[in-house]
Structures are given as C-alpha cells and as structure tokens.
C-alpha cells in the first residue's frame, strides 16, 4: 500500500475509535510503510482527522519528527522488537482504566476476548511515554501479547494489520465491561483453554468483521 492509502486508513481508524468512545482528545494510531518506517496520526483528536500529511517515523531514529505525537516513542519501540506487528493503536478505553485501577486482570470471558490472548499484561508505570527508555520498558511489558493495559494511562493494541489493531482495542473494552459486570457477582473465570484456541483460530476473519462494523458506524 502507498503512504497515501495508509494515511486514508489511519484517518478511518481515528474516526472509528472516536465514534466508539475509545479515544478523547488523545490517542494515536500507526502503521508500517516499510520494515524501518511507520506512518502515525498527528497530535490532534482522532475524531477530527481530515487526511493530509501524516508524520513519518524511522523505527531506529534517536529523535522524533516535530509534527509527531510526543508519545510516538512507544510505536517505534514496539515496532523495533515486533516485526510481526504492522499497526499499533493507542487509546483510552474507559472501562479498561477502571479494571486496571481495581487490579482486576482481563482474561477471555467470551469468545472474542480470546483474540486478545490468555491474559492481558499490565504496564504499571503510569507516566507519559515521552522518552525512549520508558518506551522500551513498555515494549518489554507487551512482549509477544496483542494488547497491553497502561495503568492510569489507557491501553495499547497491536495487529498484523491496522484493522486488527483497531478491532482489538474494541474487544479490549468489551472484555473490560463484561469483567466488571461479572466481578460484582462472583469469581471471574476465563473460558477453557481449548475453547480459547478454537476462537483464536478465527482471528483474522472476526477482527476484520469488527473493523468493518466500526468504520461503518463512524460514517
């Protein structure tokens, strides 16, 4: 895909995240344009994106472009150690924040939750990710997972494609809503491992359907 086409998809992603209530004034989304470069949304509300030129990040650079979000370090740090990741979504899903505050782990309670993995790790440093060192710590906390809760600071989801990363952010929030509803009445019990695996095998199909749902709802 050309950078212009990727920029169009980033704009659609921003509008979808905003329409779903997953971002406010803050949040950013990036996608690879090559092995060494990312295109990222500019530092303005994602719901207000209207195309135009987007900042370009070099994964190995020691400095961010002037027009990039100050937290773009997290995108380059993840991309540097995860060649399987083609897109990164950074948002502030509200119910996810509540579960992190309460210390409740997010595990698959329904089929779609299995597309996040057996448990979503938590990054316990709530500072803004505005320098390379803490960004590398965040990437290490994410590890090989597809989602990471940032205690007091939102969440990160990743995917092989932009639709996958965005869809996982929606699933993360839905999982958090279900978790809080269940936790009020008894133990939170994840789906059996074999059932999680069966759902995970359908990952690309389901994630793309969620993407189409989210982008259609944001028009």
Short mmCIF file of C-alpha atoms in Angstrom, two decimals, residues 9-217:
data_model
loop_
_atom_site.label_atom_id
_atom_site.label_comp_id
_atom_site.label_asym_id
_atom_site.label_seq_id
_atom_site.Cartn_x
_atom_site.Cartn_y
_atom_site.Cartn_z
CA UNK A 9 -6.89 4.07 6.57
CA UNK A 10 -5.36 5.82 9.58
CA UNK A 11 -7.98 8.56 9.22
CA UNK A 12 -10.74 5.96 9.09
CA UNK A 13 -9.25 4.25 12.14
CA UNK A 14 -9.19 7.50 14.08
CA UNK A 15 -12.82 8.26 13.26
CA UNK A 16 -13.86 4.71 14.22
CA UNK A 17 -12.07 4.86 17.57
CA UNK A 18 -13.66 8.22 18.32
CA UNK A 19 -17.16 7.09 17.34
CA UNK A 20 -16.77 4.00 19.58
CA UNK A 21 -15.81 6.17 22.57
CA UNK A 22 -12.33 4.67 22.79
CA UNK A 23 -10.43 7.97 22.48
CA UNK A 24 -10.99 11.53 23.68
CA UNK A 25 -8.65 14.43 22.97
CA UNK A 26 -5.75 11.98 22.97
CA UNK A 27 -4.79 8.80 21.17
CA UNK A 28 -2.78 7.84 18.11
CA UNK A 29 -2.54 5.05 15.57
CA UNK A 30 0.39 3.98 13.41
CA UNK A 31 1.01 1.57 10.54
CA UNK A 32 4.15 0.31 8.84
CA UNK A 33 5.03 1.71 5.45
CA UNK A 34 8.28 -0.31 5.30
CA UNK A 35 10.42 -2.52 7.53
CA UNK A 36 12.03 0.58 9.02
CA UNK A 37 9.32 3.25 8.90
CA UNK A 38 5.88 3.96 10.33
CA UNK A 39 3.18 6.45 9.45
CA UNK A 40 1.44 7.86 12.53
CA UNK A 41 -1.54 10.10 13.18
CA UNK A 42 -0.66 13.70 14.15
CA UNK A 43 -1.10 15.05 17.71
CA UNK A 44 -4.71 16.15 17.47
CA UNK A 45 -8.05 14.49 18.33
CA UNK A 46 -8.52 11.40 16.17
CA UNK A 47 -12.14 12.21 15.50
CA UNK A 48 -11.06 15.47 13.85
CA UNK A 49 -8.63 13.91 11.36
CA UNK A 50 -9.26 15.05 7.81
CA UNK A 51 -6.46 13.46 5.84
CA UNK A 52 -3.45 15.47 4.78
CA UNK A 53 0.15 14.59 5.51
CA UNK A 54 0.90 12.36 8.49
CA UNK A 55 4.21 12.24 10.39
CA UNK A 56 6.65 9.57 9.29
CA UNK A 57 8.72 7.76 11.93
CA UNK A 58 12.03 6.00 11.48
CA UNK A 59 12.00 3.00 13.82
CA UNK A 60 15.70 3.32 14.67
CA UNK A 61 15.90 7.12 14.85
CA UNK A 62 17.03 8.82 18.04
CA UNK A 63 14.72 11.80 17.53
CA UNK A 64 11.04 12.24 16.72
CA UNK A 65 9.80 14.50 13.93
CA UNK A 66 8.49 17.84 15.17
CA UNK A 67 4.97 17.05 13.94
CA UNK A 68 4.73 13.63 15.64
CA UNK A 69 2.93 12.90 18.94
CA UNK A 70 5.32 13.08 21.90
CA UNK A 71 4.38 9.51 22.82
CA UNK A 72 5.39 8.18 19.39
CA UNK A 73 8.35 6.53 21.13
CA UNK A 74 6.06 3.69 22.14
CA UNK A 75 5.27 2.96 18.50
CA UNK A 76 8.91 2.84 17.41
CA UNK A 77 9.91 0.75 20.45
CA UNK A 78 7.23 -1.86 19.75
CA UNK A 79 7.89 -1.94 16.00
CA UNK A 80 11.62 -2.40 16.63
CA UNK A 81 11.15 -5.64 18.56
CA UNK A 82 7.95 -6.97 16.92
CA UNK A 83 8.44 -7.47 13.16
CA UNK A 84 5.08 -9.28 13.16
CA UNK A 85 3.30 -6.05 14.12
CA UNK A 86 2.04 -3.99 11.20
CA UNK A 87 -0.05 -1.50 13.17
CA UNK A 88 -0.31 -0.08 16.69
CA UNK A 89 -3.32 1.51 18.35
CA UNK A 90 -3.07 3.76 21.44
CA UNK A 91 -6.36 4.72 23.11
CA UNK A 92 -8.12 5.43 26.42
CA UNK A 93 -10.92 2.85 26.77
CA UNK A 94 -12.71 3.94 29.96
CA UNK A 95 -13.77 0.57 31.38
CA UNK A 96 -10.27 -0.82 30.83
CA UNK A 97 -8.98 2.01 33.03
CA UNK A 98 -11.42 1.00 35.76
CA UNK A 99 -10.31 -2.64 35.76
CA UNK A 100 -6.66 -1.57 35.95
CA UNK A 101 -7.40 0.69 38.92
CA UNK A 102 -9.13 -2.19 40.69
CA UNK A 103 -6.33 -4.60 39.82
CA UNK A 104 -8.69 -6.99 38.01
CA UNK A 105 -6.92 -8.99 35.28
CA UNK A 106 -8.52 -9.14 31.84
CA UNK A 107 -8.96 -12.72 30.64
CA UNK A 108 -11.21 -14.22 27.94
CA UNK A 109 -14.76 -14.41 29.29
CA UNK A 110 -16.36 -14.59 25.86
CA UNK A 111 -15.19 -15.87 22.51
CA UNK A 112 -13.98 -12.60 21.05
CA UNK A 113 -11.95 -11.98 24.20
CA UNK A 114 -9.81 -14.94 23.14
CA UNK A 115 -8.43 -12.77 20.32
CA UNK A 116 -6.50 -10.83 22.98
CA UNK A 117 -4.67 -13.87 24.37
CA UNK A 118 -4.95 -15.80 27.64
CA UNK A 119 -4.38 -12.71 29.81
CA UNK A 120 -3.73 -9.06 29.00
CA UNK A 121 -0.50 -7.83 30.64
CA UNK A 122 -0.39 -4.53 32.56
CA UNK A 123 2.28 -1.83 32.41
CA UNK A 124 2.42 -0.43 35.92
CA UNK A 125 4.26 2.83 35.25
CA UNK A 126 1.59 5.50 34.72
CA UNK A 127 3.94 8.22 33.45
CA UNK A 128 3.56 9.56 29.91
CA UNK A 129 5.72 7.60 27.47
CA UNK A 130 7.76 10.54 26.24
CA UNK A 131 11.29 9.21 26.12
CA UNK A 132 12.91 6.11 24.58
CA UNK A 133 13.86 4.36 27.83
CA UNK A 134 10.35 4.06 29.23
CA UNK A 135 9.06 3.19 25.74
CA UNK A 136 11.44 0.20 25.66
CA UNK A 137 10.14 -0.85 29.08
CA UNK A 138 6.60 -0.70 27.69
CA UNK A 139 7.55 -2.82 24.67
CA UNK A 140 9.10 -5.39 27.02
CA UNK A 141 5.90 -5.46 29.10
CA UNK A 142 3.87 -6.08 25.94
CA UNK A 143 6.19 -8.91 24.95
CA UNK A 144 4.51 -11.18 22.41
CA UNK A 145 0.99 -10.18 23.50
CA UNK A 146 -1.54 -8.37 21.31
CA UNK A 147 -2.77 -5.94 23.99
CA UNK A 148 -1.32 -4.09 26.96
CA UNK A 149 -3.15 -2.14 29.66
CA UNK A 150 -1.30 1.00 30.80
CA UNK A 151 -2.29 1.57 34.43
CA UNK A 152 -3.67 5.10 34.68
CA UNK A 153 -2.77 5.78 31.06
CA UNK A 154 -5.00 3.90 28.62
CA UNK A 155 -4.05 0.89 26.54
CA UNK A 156 -2.12 -0.39 23.52
CA UNK A 157 -3.26 -2.97 20.98
CA UNK A 158 -1.33 -4.32 18.01
CA UNK A 159 -2.04 -6.36 14.92
CA UNK A 160 -0.56 -7.60 11.70
CA UNK A 161 -2.81 -5.03 10.04
CA UNK A 162 -4.49 -1.79 11.01
CA UNK A 163 -7.97 -3.36 11.12
CA UNK A 164 -6.68 -6.00 13.55
CA UNK A 165 -5.12 -3.44 15.92
CA UNK A 166 -8.26 -1.26 15.96
CA UNK A 167 -10.64 -4.22 16.37
CA UNK A 168 -8.61 -5.50 19.32
CA UNK A 169 -8.99 -2.16 21.10
CA UNK A 170 -12.77 -2.50 20.81
CA UNK A 171 -12.61 -6.11 22.06
CA UNK A 172 -10.42 -4.99 24.97
CA UNK A 173 -13.06 -2.51 26.12
CA UNK A 174 -15.87 -5.05 25.66
CA UNK A 175 -13.89 -7.56 27.72
CA UNK A 176 -13.43 -4.97 30.47
CA UNK A 177 -17.17 -4.22 30.53
CA UNK A 178 -18.01 -7.90 30.86
CA UNK A 179 -15.32 -8.35 33.51
CA UNK A 180 -16.72 -5.61 35.74
CA UNK A 181 -20.25 -6.95 35.34
CA UNK A 182 -19.16 -10.46 36.37
CA UNK A 183 -16.80 -9.38 39.16
CA UNK A 184 -19.67 -7.73 41.02
CA UNK A 185 -21.36 -11.12 41.44
CA UNK A 186 -18.61 -13.72 41.85
CA UNK A 187 -15.27 -15.06 40.60
CA UNK A 188 -14.06 -14.14 37.12
CA UNK A 189 -13.47 -17.44 35.32
CA UNK A 190 -11.91 -17.49 31.83
CA UNK A 191 -13.08 -19.75 29.04
CA UNK A 192 -11.36 -23.16 28.94
CA UNK A 193 -8.04 -23.09 27.07
CA UNK A 194 -9.28 -25.36 24.26
CA UNK A 195 -12.26 -23.08 23.63
CA UNK A 196 -9.99 -20.03 23.60
CA UNK A 197 -7.82 -21.76 20.99
CA UNK A 198 -10.83 -22.51 18.80
CA UNK A 199 -11.85 -18.85 18.82
CA UNK A 200 -8.28 -17.65 18.27
CA UNK A 201 -8.12 -19.75 15.09
CA UNK A 202 -10.80 -17.50 13.57
CA UNK A 203 -8.86 -14.32 14.45
CA UNK A 204 -8.35 -12.61 11.09
CA UNK A 205 -11.92 -13.23 9.96
CA UNK A 206 -13.54 -11.89 13.13
CA UNK A 207 -11.19 -8.94 13.56
CA UNK A 208 -11.86 -7.76 10.02
CA UNK A 209 -15.63 -8.01 10.55
CA UNK A 210 -15.30 -5.87 13.68
CA UNK A 211 -13.23 -3.34 11.70
CA UNK A 212 -15.96 -3.07 9.06
CA UNK A 213 -18.58 -2.66 11.77
CA UNK A 214 -16.59 0.11 13.49
CA UNK A 215 -15.78 2.02 10.32
CA UNK A 216 -19.37 1.78 9.06
CA UNK A 217 -20.65 3.13 12.39
#
